[in-house]
PDB file of C-alpha atoms in Angstrom:
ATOM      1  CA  UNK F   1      18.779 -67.732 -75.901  1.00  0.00           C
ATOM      2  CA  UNK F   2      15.883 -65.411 -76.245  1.00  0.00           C
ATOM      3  CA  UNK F   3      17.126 -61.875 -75.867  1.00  0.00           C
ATOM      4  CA  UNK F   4      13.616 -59.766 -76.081  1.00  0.00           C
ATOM      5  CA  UNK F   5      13.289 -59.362 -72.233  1.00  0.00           C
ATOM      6  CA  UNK F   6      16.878 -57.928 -72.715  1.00  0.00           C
ATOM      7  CA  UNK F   7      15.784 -55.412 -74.963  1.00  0.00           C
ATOM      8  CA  UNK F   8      14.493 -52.265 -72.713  1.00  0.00           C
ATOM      9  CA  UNK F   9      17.935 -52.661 -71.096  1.00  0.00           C
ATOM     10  CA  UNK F  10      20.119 -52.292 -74.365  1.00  0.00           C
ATOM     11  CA  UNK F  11      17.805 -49.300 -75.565  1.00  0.00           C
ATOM     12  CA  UNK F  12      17.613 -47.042 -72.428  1.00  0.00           C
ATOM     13  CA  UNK F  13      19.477 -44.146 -73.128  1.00  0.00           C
ATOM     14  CA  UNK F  14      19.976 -40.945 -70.688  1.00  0.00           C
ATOM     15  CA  UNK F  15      19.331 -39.362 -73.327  1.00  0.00           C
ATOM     16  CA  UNK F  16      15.966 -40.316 -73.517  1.00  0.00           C
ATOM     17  CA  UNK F  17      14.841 -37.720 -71.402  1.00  0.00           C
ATOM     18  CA  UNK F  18      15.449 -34.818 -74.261  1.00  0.00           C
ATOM     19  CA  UNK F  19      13.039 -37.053 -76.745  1.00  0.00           C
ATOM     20  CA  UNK F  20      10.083 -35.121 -78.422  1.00  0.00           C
ATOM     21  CA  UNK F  21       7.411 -36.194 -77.988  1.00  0.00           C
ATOM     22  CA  UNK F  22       4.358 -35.802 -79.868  1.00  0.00           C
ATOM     23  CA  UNK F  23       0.946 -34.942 -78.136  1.00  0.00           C
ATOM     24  CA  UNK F  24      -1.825 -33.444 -79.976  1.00  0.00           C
ATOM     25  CA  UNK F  25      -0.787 -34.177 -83.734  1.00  0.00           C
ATOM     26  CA  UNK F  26      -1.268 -31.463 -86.657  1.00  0.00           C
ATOM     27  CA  UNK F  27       0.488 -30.962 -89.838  1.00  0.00           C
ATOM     28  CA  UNK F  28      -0.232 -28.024 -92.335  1.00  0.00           C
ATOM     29  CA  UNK F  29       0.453 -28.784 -95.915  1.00  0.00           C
ATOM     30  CA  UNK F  30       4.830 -30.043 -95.310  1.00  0.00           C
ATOM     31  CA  UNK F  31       4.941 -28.254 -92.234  1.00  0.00           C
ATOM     32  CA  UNK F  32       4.389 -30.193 -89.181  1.00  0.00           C
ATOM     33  CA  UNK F  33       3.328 -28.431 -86.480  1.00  0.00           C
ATOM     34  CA  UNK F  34       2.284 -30.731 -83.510  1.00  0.00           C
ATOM     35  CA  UNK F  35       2.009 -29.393 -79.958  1.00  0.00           C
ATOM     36  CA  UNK F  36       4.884 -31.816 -78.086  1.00  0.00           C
ATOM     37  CA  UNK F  37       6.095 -31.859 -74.264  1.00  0.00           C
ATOM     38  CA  UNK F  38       8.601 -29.752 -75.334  1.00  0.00           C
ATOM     39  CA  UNK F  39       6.031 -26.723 -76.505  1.00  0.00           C
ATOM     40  CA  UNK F  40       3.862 -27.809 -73.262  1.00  0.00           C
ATOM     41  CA  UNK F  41       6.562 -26.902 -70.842  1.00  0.00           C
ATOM     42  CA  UNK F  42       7.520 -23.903 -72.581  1.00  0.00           C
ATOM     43  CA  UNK F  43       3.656 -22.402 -72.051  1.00  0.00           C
ATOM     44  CA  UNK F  44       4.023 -23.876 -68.486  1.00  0.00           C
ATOM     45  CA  UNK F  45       6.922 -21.939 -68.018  1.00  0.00           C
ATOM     46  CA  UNK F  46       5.438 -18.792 -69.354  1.00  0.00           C
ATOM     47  CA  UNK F  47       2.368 -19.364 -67.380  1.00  0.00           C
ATOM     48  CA  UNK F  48       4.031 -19.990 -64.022  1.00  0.00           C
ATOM     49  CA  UNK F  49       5.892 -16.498 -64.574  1.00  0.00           C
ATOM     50  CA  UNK F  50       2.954 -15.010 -65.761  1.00  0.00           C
ATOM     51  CA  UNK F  51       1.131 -16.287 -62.353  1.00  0.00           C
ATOM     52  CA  UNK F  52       4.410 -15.198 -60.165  1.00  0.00           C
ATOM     53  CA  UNK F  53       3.859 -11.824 -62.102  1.00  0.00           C
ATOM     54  CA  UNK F  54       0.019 -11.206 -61.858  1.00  0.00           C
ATOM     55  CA  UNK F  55       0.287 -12.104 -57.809  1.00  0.00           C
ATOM     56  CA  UNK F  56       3.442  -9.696 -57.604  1.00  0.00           C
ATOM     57  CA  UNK F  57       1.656  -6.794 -59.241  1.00  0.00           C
ATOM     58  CA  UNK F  58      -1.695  -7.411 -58.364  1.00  0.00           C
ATOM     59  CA  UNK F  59      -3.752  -3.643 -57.264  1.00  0.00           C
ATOM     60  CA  UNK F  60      -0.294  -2.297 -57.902  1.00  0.00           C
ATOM     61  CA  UNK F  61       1.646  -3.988 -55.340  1.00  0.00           C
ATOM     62  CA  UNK F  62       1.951  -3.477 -51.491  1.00  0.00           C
ATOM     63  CA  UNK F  63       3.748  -0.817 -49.532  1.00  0.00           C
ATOM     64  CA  UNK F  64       5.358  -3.929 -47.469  1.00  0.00           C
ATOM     65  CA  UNK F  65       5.854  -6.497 -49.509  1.00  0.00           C
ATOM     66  CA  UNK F  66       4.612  -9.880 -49.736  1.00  0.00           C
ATOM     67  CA  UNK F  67       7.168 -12.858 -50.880  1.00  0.00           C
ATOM     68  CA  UNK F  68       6.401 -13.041 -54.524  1.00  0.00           C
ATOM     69  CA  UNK F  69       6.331  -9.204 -54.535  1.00  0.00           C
ATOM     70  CA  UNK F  70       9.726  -9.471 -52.790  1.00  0.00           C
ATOM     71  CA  UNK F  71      11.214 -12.076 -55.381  1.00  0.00           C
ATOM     72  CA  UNK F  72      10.131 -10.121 -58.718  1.00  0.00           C
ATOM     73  CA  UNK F  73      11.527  -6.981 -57.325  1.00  0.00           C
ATOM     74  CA  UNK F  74      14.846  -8.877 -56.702  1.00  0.00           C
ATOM     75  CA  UNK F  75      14.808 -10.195 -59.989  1.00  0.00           C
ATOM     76  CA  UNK F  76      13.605  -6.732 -61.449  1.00  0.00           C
ATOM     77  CA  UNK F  77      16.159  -4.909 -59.694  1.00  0.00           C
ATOM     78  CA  UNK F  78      18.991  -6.843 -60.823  1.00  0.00           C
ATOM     79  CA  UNK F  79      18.080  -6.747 -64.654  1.00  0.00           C
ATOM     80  CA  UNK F  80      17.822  -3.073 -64.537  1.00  0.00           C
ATOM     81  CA  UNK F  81      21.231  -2.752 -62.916  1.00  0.00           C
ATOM     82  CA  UNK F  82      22.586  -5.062 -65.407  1.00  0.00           C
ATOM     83  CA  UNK F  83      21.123  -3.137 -68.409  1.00  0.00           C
ATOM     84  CA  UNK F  84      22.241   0.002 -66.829  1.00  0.00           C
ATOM     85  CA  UNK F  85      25.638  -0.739 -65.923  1.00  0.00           C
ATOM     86  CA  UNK F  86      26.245  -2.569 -69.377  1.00  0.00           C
ATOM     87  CA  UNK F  87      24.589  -0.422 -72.325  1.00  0.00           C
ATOM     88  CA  UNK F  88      23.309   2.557 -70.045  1.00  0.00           C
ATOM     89  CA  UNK F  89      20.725   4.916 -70.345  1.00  0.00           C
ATOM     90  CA  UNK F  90      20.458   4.004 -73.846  1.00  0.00           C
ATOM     91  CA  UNK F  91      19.388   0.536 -72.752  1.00  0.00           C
ATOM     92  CA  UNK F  92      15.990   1.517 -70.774  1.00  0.00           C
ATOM     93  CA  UNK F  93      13.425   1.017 -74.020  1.00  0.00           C
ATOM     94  CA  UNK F  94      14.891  -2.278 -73.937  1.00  0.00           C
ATOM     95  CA  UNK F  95      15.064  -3.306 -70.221  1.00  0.00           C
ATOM     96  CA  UNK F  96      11.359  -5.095 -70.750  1.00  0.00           C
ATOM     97  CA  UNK F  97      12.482  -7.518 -73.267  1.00  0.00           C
ATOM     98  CA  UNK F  98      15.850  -8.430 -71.489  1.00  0.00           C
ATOM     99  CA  UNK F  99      13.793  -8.675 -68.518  1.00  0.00           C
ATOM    100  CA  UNK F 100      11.281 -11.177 -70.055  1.00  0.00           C
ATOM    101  CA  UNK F 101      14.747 -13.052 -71.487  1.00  0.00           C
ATOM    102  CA  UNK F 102      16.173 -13.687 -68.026  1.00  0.00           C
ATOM    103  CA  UNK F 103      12.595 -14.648 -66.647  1.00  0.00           C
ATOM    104  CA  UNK F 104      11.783 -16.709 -69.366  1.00  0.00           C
ATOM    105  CA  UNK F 105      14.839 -18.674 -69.785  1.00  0.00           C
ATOM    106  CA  UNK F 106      15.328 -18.937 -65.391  1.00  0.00           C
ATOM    107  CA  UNK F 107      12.216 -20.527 -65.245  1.00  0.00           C
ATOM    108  CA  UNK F 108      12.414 -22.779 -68.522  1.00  0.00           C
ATOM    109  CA  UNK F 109      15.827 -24.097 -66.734  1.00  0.00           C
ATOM    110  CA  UNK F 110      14.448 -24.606 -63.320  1.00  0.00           C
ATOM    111  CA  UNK F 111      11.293 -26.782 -64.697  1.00  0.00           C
ATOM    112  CA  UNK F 112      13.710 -28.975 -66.408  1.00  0.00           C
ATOM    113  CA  UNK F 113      14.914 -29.668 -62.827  1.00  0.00           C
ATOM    114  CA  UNK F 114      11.831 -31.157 -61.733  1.00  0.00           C
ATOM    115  CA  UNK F 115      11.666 -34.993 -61.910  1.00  0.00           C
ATOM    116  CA  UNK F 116       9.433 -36.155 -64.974  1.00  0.00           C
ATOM    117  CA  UNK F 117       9.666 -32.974 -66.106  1.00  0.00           C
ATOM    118  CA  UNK F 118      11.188 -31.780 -69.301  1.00  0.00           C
ATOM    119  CA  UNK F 119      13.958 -29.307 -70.502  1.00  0.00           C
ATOM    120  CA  UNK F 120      12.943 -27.256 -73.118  1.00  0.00           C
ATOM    121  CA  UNK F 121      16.367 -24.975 -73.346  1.00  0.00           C
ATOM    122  CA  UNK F 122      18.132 -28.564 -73.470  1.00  0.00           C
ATOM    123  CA  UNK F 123      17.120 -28.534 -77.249  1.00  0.00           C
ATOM    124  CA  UNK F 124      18.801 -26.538 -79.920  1.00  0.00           C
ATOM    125  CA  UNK F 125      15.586 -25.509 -82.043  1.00  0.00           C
ATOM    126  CA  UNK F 126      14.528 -23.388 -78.889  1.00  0.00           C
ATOM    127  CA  UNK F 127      17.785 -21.726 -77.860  1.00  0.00           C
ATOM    128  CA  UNK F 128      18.866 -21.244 -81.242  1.00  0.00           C
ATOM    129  CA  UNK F 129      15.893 -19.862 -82.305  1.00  0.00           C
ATOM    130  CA  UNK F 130      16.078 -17.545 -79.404  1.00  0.00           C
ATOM    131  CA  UNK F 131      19.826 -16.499 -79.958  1.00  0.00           C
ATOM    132  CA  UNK F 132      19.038 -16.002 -83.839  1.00  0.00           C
ATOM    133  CA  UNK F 133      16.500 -13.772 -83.095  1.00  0.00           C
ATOM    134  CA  UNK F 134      18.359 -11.771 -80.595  1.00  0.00           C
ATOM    135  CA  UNK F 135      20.923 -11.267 -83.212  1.00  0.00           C
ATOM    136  CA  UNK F 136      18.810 -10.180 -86.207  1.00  0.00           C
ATOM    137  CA  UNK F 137      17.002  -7.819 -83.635  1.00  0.00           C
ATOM    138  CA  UNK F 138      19.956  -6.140 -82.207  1.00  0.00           C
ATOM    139  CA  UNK F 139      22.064  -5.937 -85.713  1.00  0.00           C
ATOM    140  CA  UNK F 140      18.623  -3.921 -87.231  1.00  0.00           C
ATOM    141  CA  UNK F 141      18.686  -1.852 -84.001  1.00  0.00           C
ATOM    142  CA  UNK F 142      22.366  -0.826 -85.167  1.00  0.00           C
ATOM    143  CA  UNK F 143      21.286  -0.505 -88.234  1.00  0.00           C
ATOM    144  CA  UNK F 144      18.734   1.774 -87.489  1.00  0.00           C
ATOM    145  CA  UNK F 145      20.534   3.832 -85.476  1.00  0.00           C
ATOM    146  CA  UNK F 146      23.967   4.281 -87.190  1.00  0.00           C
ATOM    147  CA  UNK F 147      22.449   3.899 -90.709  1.00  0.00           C
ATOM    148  CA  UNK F 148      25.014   2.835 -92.723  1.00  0.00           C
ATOM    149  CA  UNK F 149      27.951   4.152 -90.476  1.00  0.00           C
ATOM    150  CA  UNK F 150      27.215   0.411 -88.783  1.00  0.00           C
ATOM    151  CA  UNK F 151      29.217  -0.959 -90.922  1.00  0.00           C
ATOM    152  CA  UNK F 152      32.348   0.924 -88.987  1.00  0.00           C
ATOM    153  CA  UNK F 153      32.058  -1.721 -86.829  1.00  0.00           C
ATOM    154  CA  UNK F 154      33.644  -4.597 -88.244  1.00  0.00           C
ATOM    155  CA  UNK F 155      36.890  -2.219 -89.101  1.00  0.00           C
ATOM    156  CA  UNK F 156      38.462  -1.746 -85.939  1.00  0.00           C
ATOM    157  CA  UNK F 157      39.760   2.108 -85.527  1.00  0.00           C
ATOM    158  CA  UNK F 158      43.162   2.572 -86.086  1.00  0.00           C
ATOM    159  CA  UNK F 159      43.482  -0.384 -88.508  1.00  0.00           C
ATOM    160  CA  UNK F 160      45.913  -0.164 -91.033  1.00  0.00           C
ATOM    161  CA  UNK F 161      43.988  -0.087 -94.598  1.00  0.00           C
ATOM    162  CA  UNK F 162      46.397  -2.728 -95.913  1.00  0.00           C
ATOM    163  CA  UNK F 163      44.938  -4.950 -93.495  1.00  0.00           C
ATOM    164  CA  UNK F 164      41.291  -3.971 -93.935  1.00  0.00           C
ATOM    165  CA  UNK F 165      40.388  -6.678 -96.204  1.00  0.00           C
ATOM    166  CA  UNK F 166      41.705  -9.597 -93.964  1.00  0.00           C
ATOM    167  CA  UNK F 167      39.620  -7.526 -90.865  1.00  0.00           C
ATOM    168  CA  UNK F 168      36.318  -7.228 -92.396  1.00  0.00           C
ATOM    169  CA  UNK F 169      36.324 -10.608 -92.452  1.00  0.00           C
ATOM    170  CA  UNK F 170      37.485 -11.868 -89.934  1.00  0.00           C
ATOM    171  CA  UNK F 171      35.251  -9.247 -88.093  1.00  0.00           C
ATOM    172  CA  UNK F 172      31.918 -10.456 -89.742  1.00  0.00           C
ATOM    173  CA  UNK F 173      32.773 -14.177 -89.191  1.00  0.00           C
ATOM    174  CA  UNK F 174      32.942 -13.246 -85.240  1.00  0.00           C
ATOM    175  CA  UNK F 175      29.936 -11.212 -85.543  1.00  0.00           C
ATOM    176  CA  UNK F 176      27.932 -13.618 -86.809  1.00  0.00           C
ATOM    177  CA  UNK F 177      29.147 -16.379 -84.765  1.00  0.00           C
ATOM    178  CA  UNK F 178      27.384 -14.883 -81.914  1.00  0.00           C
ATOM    179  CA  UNK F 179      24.108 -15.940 -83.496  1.00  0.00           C
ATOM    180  CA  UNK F 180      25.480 -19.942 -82.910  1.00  0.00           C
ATOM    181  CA  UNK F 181      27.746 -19.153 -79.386  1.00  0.00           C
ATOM    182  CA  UNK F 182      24.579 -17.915 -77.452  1.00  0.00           C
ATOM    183  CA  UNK F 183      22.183 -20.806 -78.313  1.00  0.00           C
ATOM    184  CA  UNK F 184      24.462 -23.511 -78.271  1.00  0.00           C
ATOM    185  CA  UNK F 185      26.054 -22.453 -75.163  1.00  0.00           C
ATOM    186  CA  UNK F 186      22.480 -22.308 -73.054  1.00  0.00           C
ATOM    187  CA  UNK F 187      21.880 -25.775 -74.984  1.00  0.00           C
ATOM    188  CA  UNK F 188      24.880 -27.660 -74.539  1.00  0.00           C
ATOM    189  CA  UNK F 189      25.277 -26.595 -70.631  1.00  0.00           C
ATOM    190  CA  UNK F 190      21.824 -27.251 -70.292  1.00  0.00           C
ATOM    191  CA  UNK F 191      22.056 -31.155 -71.685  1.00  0.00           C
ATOM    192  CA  UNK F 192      25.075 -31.869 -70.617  1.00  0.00           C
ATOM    193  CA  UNK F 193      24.279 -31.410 -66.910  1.00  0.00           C
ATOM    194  CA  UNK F 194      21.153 -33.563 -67.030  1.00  0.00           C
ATOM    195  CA  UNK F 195      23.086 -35.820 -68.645  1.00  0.00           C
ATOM    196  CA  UNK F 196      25.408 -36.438 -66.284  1.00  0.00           C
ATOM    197  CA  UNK F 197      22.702 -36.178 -63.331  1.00  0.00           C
ATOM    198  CA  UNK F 198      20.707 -38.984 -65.383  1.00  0.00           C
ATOM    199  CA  UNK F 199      23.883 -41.349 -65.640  1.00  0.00           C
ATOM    200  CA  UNK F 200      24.805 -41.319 -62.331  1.00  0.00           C
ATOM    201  CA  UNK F 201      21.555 -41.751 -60.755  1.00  0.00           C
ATOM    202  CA  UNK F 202      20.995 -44.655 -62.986  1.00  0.00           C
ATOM    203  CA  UNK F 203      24.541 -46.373 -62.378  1.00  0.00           C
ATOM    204  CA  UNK F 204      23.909 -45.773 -58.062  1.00  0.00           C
ATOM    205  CA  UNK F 205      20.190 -47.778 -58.763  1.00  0.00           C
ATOM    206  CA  UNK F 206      21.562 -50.259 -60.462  1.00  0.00           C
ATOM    207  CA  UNK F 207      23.805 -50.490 -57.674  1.00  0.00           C
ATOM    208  CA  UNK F 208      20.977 -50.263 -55.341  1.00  0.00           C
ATOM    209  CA  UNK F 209      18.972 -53.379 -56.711  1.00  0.00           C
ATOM    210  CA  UNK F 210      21.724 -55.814 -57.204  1.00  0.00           C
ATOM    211  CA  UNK F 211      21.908 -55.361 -53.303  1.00  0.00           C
ATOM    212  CA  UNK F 212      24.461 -57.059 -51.042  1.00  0.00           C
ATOM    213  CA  UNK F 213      27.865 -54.882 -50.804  1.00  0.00           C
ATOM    214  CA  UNK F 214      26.917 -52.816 -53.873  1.00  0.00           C
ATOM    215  CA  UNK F 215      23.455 -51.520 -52.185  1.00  0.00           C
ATOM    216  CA  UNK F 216      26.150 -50.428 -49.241  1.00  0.00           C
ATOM    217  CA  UNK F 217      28.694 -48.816 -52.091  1.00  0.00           C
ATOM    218  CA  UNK F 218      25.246 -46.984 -53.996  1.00  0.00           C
ATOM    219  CA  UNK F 219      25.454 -44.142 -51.275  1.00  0.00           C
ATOM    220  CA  UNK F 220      28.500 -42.805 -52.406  1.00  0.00           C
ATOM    221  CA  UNK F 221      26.940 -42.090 -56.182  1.00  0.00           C
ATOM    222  CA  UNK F 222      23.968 -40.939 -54.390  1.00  0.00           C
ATOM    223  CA  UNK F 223      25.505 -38.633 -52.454  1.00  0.00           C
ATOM    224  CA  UNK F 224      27.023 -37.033 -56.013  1.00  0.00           C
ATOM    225  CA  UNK F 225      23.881 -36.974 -57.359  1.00  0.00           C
ATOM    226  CA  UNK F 226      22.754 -34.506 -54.744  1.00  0.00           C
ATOM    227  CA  UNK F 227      25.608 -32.923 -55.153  1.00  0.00           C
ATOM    228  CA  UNK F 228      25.384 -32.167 -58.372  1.00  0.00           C
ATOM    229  CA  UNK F 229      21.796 -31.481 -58.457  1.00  0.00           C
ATOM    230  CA  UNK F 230      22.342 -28.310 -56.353  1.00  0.00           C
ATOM    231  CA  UNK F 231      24.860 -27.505 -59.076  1.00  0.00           C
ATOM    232  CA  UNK F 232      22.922 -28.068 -61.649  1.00  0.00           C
ATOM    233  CA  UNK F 233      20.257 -25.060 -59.991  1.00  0.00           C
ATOM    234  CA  UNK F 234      23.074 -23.045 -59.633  1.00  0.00           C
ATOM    235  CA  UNK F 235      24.144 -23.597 -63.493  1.00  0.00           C
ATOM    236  CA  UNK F 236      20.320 -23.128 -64.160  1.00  0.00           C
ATOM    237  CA  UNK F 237      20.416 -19.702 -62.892  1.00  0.00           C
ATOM    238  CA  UNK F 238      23.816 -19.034 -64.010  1.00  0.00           C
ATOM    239  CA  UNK F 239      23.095 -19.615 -67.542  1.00  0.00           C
ATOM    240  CA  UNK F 240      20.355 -17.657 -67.880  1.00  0.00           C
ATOM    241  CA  UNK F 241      22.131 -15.026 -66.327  1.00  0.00           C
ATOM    242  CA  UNK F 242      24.888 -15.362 -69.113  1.00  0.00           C
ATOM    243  CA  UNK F 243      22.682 -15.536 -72.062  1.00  0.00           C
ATOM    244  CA  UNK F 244      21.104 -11.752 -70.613  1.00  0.00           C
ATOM    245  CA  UNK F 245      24.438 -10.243 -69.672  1.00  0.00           C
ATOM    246  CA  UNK F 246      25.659 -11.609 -73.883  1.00  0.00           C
ATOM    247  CA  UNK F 247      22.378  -9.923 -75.302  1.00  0.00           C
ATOM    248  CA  UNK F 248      23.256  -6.805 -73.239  1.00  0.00           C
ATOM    249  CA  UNK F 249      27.003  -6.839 -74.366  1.00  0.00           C
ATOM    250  CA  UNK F 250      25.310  -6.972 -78.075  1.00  0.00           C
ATOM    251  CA  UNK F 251      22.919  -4.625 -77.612  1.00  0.00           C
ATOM    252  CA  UNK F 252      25.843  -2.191 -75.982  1.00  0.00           C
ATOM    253  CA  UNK F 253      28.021  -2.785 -79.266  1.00  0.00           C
ATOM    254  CA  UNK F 254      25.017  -2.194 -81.563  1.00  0.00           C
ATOM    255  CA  UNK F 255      24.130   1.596 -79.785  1.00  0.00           C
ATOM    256  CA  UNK F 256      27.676   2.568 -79.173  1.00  0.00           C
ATOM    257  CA  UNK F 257      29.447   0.775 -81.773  1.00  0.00           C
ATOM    258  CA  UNK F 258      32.344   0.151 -79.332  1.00  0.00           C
TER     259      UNK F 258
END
């Protein structure tokens, strides 16, 4: 039996829709450094905020605002509440960059929802790269601040010295942890909800073209892919909202040492 026009069927994958792809080819030396979907929605994404930003802004704003005015306002509002309920005053010279976290990572999550489209923050290179940063940045603002008296931090007060040792530790293993828990937790929420979205849509077409009874029984898997496309905005939002309020609980423990 000749199984070729079987093949596209045994190789398609849901996860086929997180597959780099290579579009304007360059390599430097070892290094390759080709421009792929993935970079080309991630300058999208930057350039649709940018846009949102520039129309928000534009002669300084207006005394009665328009919508896009009225959405980056929201937005700004809300990251300045969060940086000033969680680190506090001492947060402000930082507000711009958490702000430009949230923004960026809201609207790389919300462009992955777009059919055809692809998910940059579904790929571990980008969020981890993101979350390392974070935590090299925020561990040299401590650092800078504290001098060496940063180093308090990974012996809790009131420790008995006995114990310090085992602490330290323990305490610098969690600390750096938080370098891996913030990118893979954007990443793996991220791909594991189109995932899911992916499989089910596939199983209710499937459905759909055999026809007969089964086209009838395709609604219900339908219907859950709606469903769950909602939720998936929802968890779009939501994790970028986590991965700001982390980097704010970071930079908090950094300035106060708490």
């Amino acid at each position: 039996m000749n199984t070729t026009s079987f093949v596209p069927f045994l190789i398609a994958s849901p996860l086929d829709q997180f597959a780099i792809n290579c579009l304007v080819p360059f390599r430097l030396g070892p290094f390759d450094l080709s421009f792929t979907n993935s970079s080309l929605f991630l300058i999208v994404g930057t350039g649709l905020v940018s846009i949102l930003m520039w129309f928000a802004t534009v002669k300084g704003g207006r005394l009665v605002p328009s919508l896009w005015q009225s959405i980056v306002e929201m937005v700004y509002d809300f990251i300045y509440d969060m940086v000033q309920n969680q680190v506090g005053p001492a947060g402000r010279p930082y507000f711009p960059f958490i702000f430009a976290i949230f923004v960026f990572i809201l609207a790389a999550n919300l462009i992955g929802m777009i059919p055809y489209s692809f998910t940059s923050t579904s790929h571990m290179v980008v969020t981890f790269g993101l979350s390392v940063s974070i935590f090299i940045g925020v561990t040299l603002i401590g650092i800078m601040t504290h001098g060496l008296h940063f180093l308090s931090f990974f012996l809790p007060g009131g420790a008995p010295l006995a114990l310090a040792p085992l602490l330290v530790v323990l305490e610098v293993v969690s600390y750096s942890f938080r370098a891996i828990s913030l990118g893979v937790r954007l990443f793996a929420n991220m791909m594991a909800g189109h995932t899911l979205v992916k499989i089910l849509s596939g199983f209710a077409w499937t459905m759909l073209s055999v026809g007969g009874i089964l086209a009838v029984g395709a609604l219900g898997p339908f219907l859950v892919v709606f469903a769950l496309t909602g939720l998936e905005l929802g968890v779009a939002s939501l994790q970028a909202y986590v991965f700001t309020i982390l980097t704010c609980i970071y930079l908090n423990d950094a300035i106060h040492l708490h």
